Amino acid sequence: MCGIVGYVGRSEAAPILLDGLRRLEYRGYDSAGVAIVDGDKVETRKCAGRIAALGKLMAEKPPSGTFGISHTRWATHGKPTDQNAHPHFDASGKLALVHNGVIENYQALKDQLMRDGDRKFSSETDTEVLAHLIGKLYDDSIAEATAQDSNGNATNAPPLNQRGLLVDAVRAALRQVIGTYGIALVHSDVPDFLVGARRGSPLVLGVGKEENFLASDVSAIVAYTRDAVYLNDFDVVAVERDKFEISSVAGEAGSYQLSKVEFSDADIKKGDYPHYMLKEIFEQPGSVRDAMRGRLSSEECTAKLGGLNMSPAQLRDVGRVVLTGCGTALHAAMVGEYLIEALAQIPTEVEFASEFRHRNTPMTRDTLVFAISQSGETADTLGALRESRRKGYRTLGICNNVASTIARESDGGVYMHAGPEIGVAATKSFTAQVTIMTAIGLLLGRMRHLSTSEGTRIIDALNALPTQIEEVLKLSDEIKAIAKKYANAPGMLFFGRQFHFPIALEAALKMKEITYLFAEGHPSAELKHGIIALVRPELPSVFIAPDDAVFSKNLNNIEQVRARKGPVIAVTSGAGADRLAKIADDIITIPTAPDYVSPILTVIPLQLLAYHLAVELGRDVDKPRNLAKSVTVE
Ligand code: G6P
């Protein structure tokens, strides 16, 4: 949510910043801006709208300079207008700041600044208040240092340490802030210098050769360097061309670890695909394979998840599981609940991360908590993780982004290894999460009653998945034709039972996110308890009805819809296709698979259905309205 890129080096900053913003556009895209220091002035360009609009503005009047900051915004405080776009300035106009997060006490800080002197604020943002506060503290310290100089010691006084004073001002301001921030700033009196800081919003330092970068996400800078330092909460970093220094908001010297970014620039290119979402849907044979690579033991008929950091005895003694996340990750958790309860018979709860963190969920001593998050930065999920750890529960992360905050703050976990996901609508991360859930169910099951032959059956089914997913992907054109047929539908209803109920929810979420059509998912049997009132000839119902133990139950529900002239699209497998031939209007037939792995196959045609329908409706598939890939505010 919101993207930050900063650069200091020997090259022109403008193209680097703009390129970085383009790569971060999936984090927020309602306005964008840059500030580049050119000699003694800060050149800024900013506007409401997409990065393309900013690019046009910059092309008309190119800003020049070798250090600067930039931002792409997802509005929290203040509408997406030119004025509210970042960067924001202090009263002197010399300090420019970009910010992700929310400053909760901005009104109190603003009132305090107004009491100290008449100030003009040109935006409605909390960020501008922080820019004024840092600027004031810096100007005050310069005034104080200059006064001492003129107090008789002018000639012998050490040169003014502007860089140190600017960092001090940042620290002093942040000590007054309540809320979350990832910030980057420049000051036109302090050449070749960036300051960054974070609390609750990610910020990474990219270390180059005679150039350094700041970014809210490494994908912005991976084209320039793969050496990165992931900053911790309360870190303040002072960045020059050829060095950097990390300290804390409190002023203590900080330590850091240099990491190698796992993916390259090529991995985040769209290639020949028209959209990232389609590319990522088609990457699923590989991403599912990577999610289980090295984690299945045919010898012991179980999963090996060393990252959980748990001994066999600890795994055996797990008495309860809580799975938490938001959006798509929550739906993966819901599949996980079915899997863990079925395979391991361990009572499992799914909690919306946002609810979990604010309510007193009853927990037992032997409860194991999982925080599931593609980005590893979602504020609500992070809040849930912290709350759970605060109470002393072992809390594990299931994340895609290596070194993300959730991954770092958890007691252990499992990386998805799905590769960078750029499309705002999550696809490959979902199937990776469900794959990992299956592995966790298998592992916990094998610590209890699950036999070696059952373990082997699950491992075989998992190993067969990549090839089966390839088969499903071959249906893309067929699904596109179905999407065209229903392009005028007012919405869609999705139904599934058991493991496929969460798939109905996920399919409906994809449909809402990228087509903006009304869509809801329900357990199939709930149809008759109210939802049936919606059934009519214009509104299609999508049934997830593979050839499994509840197929005939699904068939009953499909008949109930048909009896009321509702069109039916069915996702089925095996003998299901024949049995539905005369009943459903459209049938998508996928390979047959055991219950435990089947959700990974049934969700893919529905990702494709949402995708093709969104394209048919002319929607901006990779950047749907109002959404952001990673929501780092509450
Ligand atoms: C946002 C995105 C969703 C995503 C959710 C959780 O709401 O729009 O697509 O599922 O965040 O994201 P996470 O990174 O925690 O999996």
XYZ file of C-alpha atoms in Angstrom, residues 41-349:
309
model
C 16.169 23.830 -5.043
C 13.804 20.893 -4.855
C 12.056 20.165 -8.132
C 8.756 18.429 -7.647
C 6.211 16.972 -10.026
C 3.068 15.334 -8.703
C -0.488 14.704 -9.787
C -3.610 12.663 -9.188
C -3.970 9.618 -11.416
C -1.699 6.844 -12.586
C 2.094 6.797 -12.916
C 1.602 7.367 -16.658
C 0.168 10.816 -15.854
C 3.218 11.605 -13.711
C 5.487 10.327 -16.494
C 3.838 12.744 -18.902
C 4.295 15.623 -16.476
C 7.963 14.742 -16.014
C 8.512 14.425 -19.752
C 7.073 17.905 -20.310
C 9.434 19.452 -17.758
C 12.138 16.952 -16.816
C 13.523 17.436 -13.310
C 17.275 17.032 -13.071
C 19.477 15.922 -10.165
C 21.183 12.882 -8.724
C 19.157 12.377 -5.567
C 15.479 12.361 -4.859
C 12.396 10.580 -3.579
C 9.114 9.444 -5.091
C 5.763 7.968 -4.153
C 2.680 6.240 -5.506
C -0.337 6.673 -3.282
C -3.334 4.746 -1.973
C -5.315 7.450 -0.221
C -5.948 7.229 3.515
C -6.077 10.840 4.736
C -7.377 13.198 2.080
C -8.840 12.557 -1.353
C -6.618 11.573 -4.289
C -5.921 15.075 -5.628
C -2.835 16.872 -6.973
C -2.479 18.697 -3.627
C -2.687 15.552 -1.541
C -0.204 13.632 -3.725
C 3.227 13.118 -2.131
C 5.931 14.439 -1.736
C 4.929 16.998 0.872
C 7.051 19.926 2.004
C 7.959 21.728 5.202
C 7.394 25.458 5.676
C 10.756 26.366 4.114
C 9.982 24.387 0.960
C 13.436 22.817 1.230
C 12.469 19.538 2.846
C 10.419 17.027 0.843
C 8.934 13.902 2.400
C 7.104 10.799 1.192
C 5.259 8.608 3.642
C 3.391 5.301 3.847
C 1.251 4.602 6.878
C -1.000 6.662 9.105
C 0.020 9.289 11.656
C -2.757 8.926 14.183
C -1.942 12.035 16.231
C -1.439 14.292 13.226
C -4.148 16.716 14.385
C -2.476 17.202 17.779
C 0.907 17.708 16.080
C -0.652 20.160 13.648
C -2.278 22.131 16.479
C 1.052 22.266 18.270
C 2.816 23.500 15.113
C 0.134 26.151 14.612
C 0.560 27.319 18.211
C 4.286 27.772 17.582
C 3.698 30.008 14.593
C 1.402 30.692 11.711
C 1.812 27.910 9.171
C 0.177 27.184 5.887
C -0.680 23.614 5.015
C -1.425 22.997 1.398
C -2.927 19.492 1.707
C -5.298 17.503 3.898
C -2.693 14.848 4.614
C -1.110 13.637 7.834
C 2.173 13.443 5.913
C 2.453 17.188 5.437
C 2.235 17.654 9.201
C 5.234 15.352 9.640
C 7.175 17.255 6.946
C 6.501 20.526 8.816
C 7.480 19.016 12.137
C 10.795 17.611 10.902
C 11.509 20.843 9.008
C 10.847 22.964 12.077
C 13.036 20.828 14.333
C 15.816 20.936 11.741
C 15.547 24.703 11.231
C 15.563 25.231 15.021
C 18.714 23.139 15.435
C 20.469 24.959 12.579
C 19.492 28.301 14.124
C 20.860 27.166 17.459
C 24.124 25.885 15.976
C 24.573 29.065 13.934
C 23.936 31.233 16.975
C 26.691 29.429 18.847
C 29.014 29.985 15.888
C 28.409 33.696 15.905
C 28.957 33.732 19.626
C 32.644 34.364 19.340
C 33.801 30.973 18.024
C 32.831 31.362 14.427
C 36.214 30.727 12.910
C 37.245 27.756 15.027
C 33.833 26.110 15.226
C 33.552 22.762 13.496
C 31.632 22.896 10.221
C 27.932 22.551 10.658
C 26.994 18.858 10.576
C 23.849 19.292 8.498
C 23.461 15.582 7.833
C 23.665 14.738 11.527
C 21.254 17.531 12.427
C 18.760 16.402 9.800
C 18.851 12.826 11.115
C 18.442 14.162 14.668
C 15.418 16.182 13.575
C 13.868 13.091 11.972
C 14.425 11.119 15.165
C 13.037 13.855 17.387
C 9.935 14.198 15.203
C 9.308 10.455 15.032
C 9.523 10.225 18.810
C 6.414 12.418 18.865
C 4.521 10.370 16.311
C 1.797 7.894 17.210
C 1.014 5.663 14.270
C 2.806 3.913 11.445
C 5.301 5.145 8.929
C 7.729 4.254 6.230
C 9.313 7.540 5.138
C 11.979 8.917 2.846
C 13.066 12.530 2.707
C 15.491 14.954 1.107
C 16.536 18.505 1.994
C 17.959 20.912 -0.560
C 20.529 22.261 1.955
C 21.873 18.752 2.560
C 23.283 17.485 -0.749
C 23.493 13.845 -1.831
C 21.629 12.635 1.199
C 18.445 10.677 1.903
C 16.925 9.820 5.235
C 14.558 6.886 5.673
C 12.766 5.419 8.673
C 10.140 2.835 9.370
C 7.624 1.718 11.901
C 4.893 -0.632 10.732
C 5.385 0.118 7.019
C 8.112 -1.728 5.146
C 11.257 0.004 3.944
C 14.283 -1.573 2.367
C 17.686 -0.140 1.572
C 19.178 -1.208 -1.756
C 22.968 -1.149 -1.708
C 24.601 -0.368 -5.043
C 27.977 0.758 -6.323
C 28.347 4.465 -5.673
C 24.594 4.587 -5.469
C 22.033 3.556 -2.894
C 18.267 3.205 -2.917
C 15.325 3.248 -0.577
C 12.125 1.420 -1.442
C 9.003 0.130 0.199
C 9.439 -3.097 -1.766
C 12.578 -4.595 -3.311
C 10.823 -5.164 -6.622
C 11.219 -1.403 -7.251
C 15.005 -1.594 -7.204
C 15.897 -5.158 -8.120
C 16.809 -4.012 -11.647
C 19.667 -1.984 -10.084
C 20.828 -4.078 -7.155
C 20.036 -7.370 -5.450
C 21.872 -6.441 -2.231
C 19.337 -5.304 0.299
C 18.999 -4.389 3.949
C 15.453 -4.900 5.239
C 14.974 -2.234 7.865
C 13.386 -3.012 11.211
C 10.750 -1.011 13.014
C 12.214 2.136 14.593
C 15.263 2.075 12.303
C 16.420 5.399 10.893
C 18.803 5.191 7.955
C 21.067 7.960 6.697
C 21.956 7.250 3.087
C 24.771 8.701 1.026
C 26.123 7.589 -2.359
C 28.773 5.296 -0.996
C 27.736 4.653 2.586
C 24.827 4.389 4.922
C 24.296 4.367 8.650
C 21.484 2.780 10.578
C 20.444 3.942 14.011
C 17.250 3.822 16.011
C 14.593 6.470 16.565
C 15.882 6.590 20.152
C 19.367 7.413 18.842
C 21.163 4.134 19.463
C 23.546 2.715 16.859
C 21.851 -0.037 14.860
C 23.024 -3.292 13.341
C 21.965 -4.692 10.005
C 22.149 -7.738 7.804
C 22.831 -7.588 4.083
C 20.567 -9.990 2.158
C 20.564 -11.168 -1.451
C 17.217 -10.654 -3.159
C 16.016 -14.079 -4.339
C 14.413 -12.998 -7.589
C 15.680 -10.980 -10.508
C 14.274 -8.219 -12.644
C 13.258 -10.810 -15.258
C 10.934 -12.469 -12.734
C 8.856 -9.341 -12.412
C 8.411 -8.716 -16.129
C 5.028 -9.374 -17.714
C 6.613 -11.085 -20.718
C 4.144 -11.892 -23.490
C 1.142 -11.941 -21.196
C -1.359 -9.072 -21.480
C -1.675 -8.922 -17.696
C 0.310 -9.966 -14.640
C -2.755 -11.756 -13.324
C -2.892 -14.071 -16.340
C 0.870 -14.645 -16.145
C 0.556 -15.560 -12.479
C -2.408 -17.885 -13.104
C -0.296 -19.679 -15.703
C 2.689 -19.877 -13.361
C 0.771 -22.131 -10.973
C 2.159 -25.494 -12.105
C 5.599 -24.163 -11.133
C 4.590 -22.220 -8.027
C 2.683 -25.169 -6.551
C 5.699 -27.377 -7.275
C 7.998 -24.842 -5.590
C 5.702 -24.606 -2.554
C 6.197 -28.324 -1.875
C 9.725 -28.773 -3.231
C 11.895 -30.616 -0.689
C 9.031 -30.693 1.796
C 7.541 -34.147 1.140
C 9.210 -37.314 2.390
C 8.106 -40.474 0.560
C 10.201 -42.468 2.985
C 8.409 -41.261 6.106
C 5.140 -40.620 4.247
C 4.890 -37.138 5.711
C 5.804 -33.506 5.173
C 9.077 -32.010 6.441
C 8.697 -28.399 7.479
C 11.897 -27.538 9.295
C 11.083 -23.821 9.285
C 8.355 -24.417 11.862
C 11.179 -24.776 14.404
C 9.205 -27.396 16.333
C 10.375 -30.692 17.755
C 8.393 -33.895 17.102
C 7.120 -33.768 20.675
C 5.909 -30.190 20.243
C 4.168 -31.089 16.977
C 2.555 -34.115 18.599
C 1.230 -32.020 21.467
C -0.534 -29.356 19.396
C -4.079 -29.372 20.731
C -5.627 -26.546 18.769
C -4.815 -24.502 15.694
C -5.801 -20.920 14.921
C -5.364 -19.739 11.340
C -5.528 -16.026 10.658
C -5.195 -13.749 7.632
C -7.146 -11.350 5.411
C -8.795 -11.560 2.003
C -7.485 -14.373 -0.137
C -5.144 -15.567 2.626
C -8.164 -15.975 4.897
C -9.823 -18.188 2.295
C -6.679 -20.320 2.143
C -6.921 -20.541 5.937
C -10.503 -21.775 5.607
C -9.373 -24.567 3.279
C -6.667 -25.204 5.896
C -9.300 -25.635 8.597
C -11.003 -28.403 6.608
C -7.636 -30.000 5.839
C -6.174 -29.948 9.351
C -9.377 -31.161 10.954
C -9.800 -33.932 8.367
C -6.185 -35.083 8.295
C -5.100 -34.484 11.884
C -8.389 -34.237 13.796
C -7.069 -31.155 15.582
C -9.765 -28.532 16.328
C -8.968 -25.595 14.045
C -10.392 -22.082 14.047
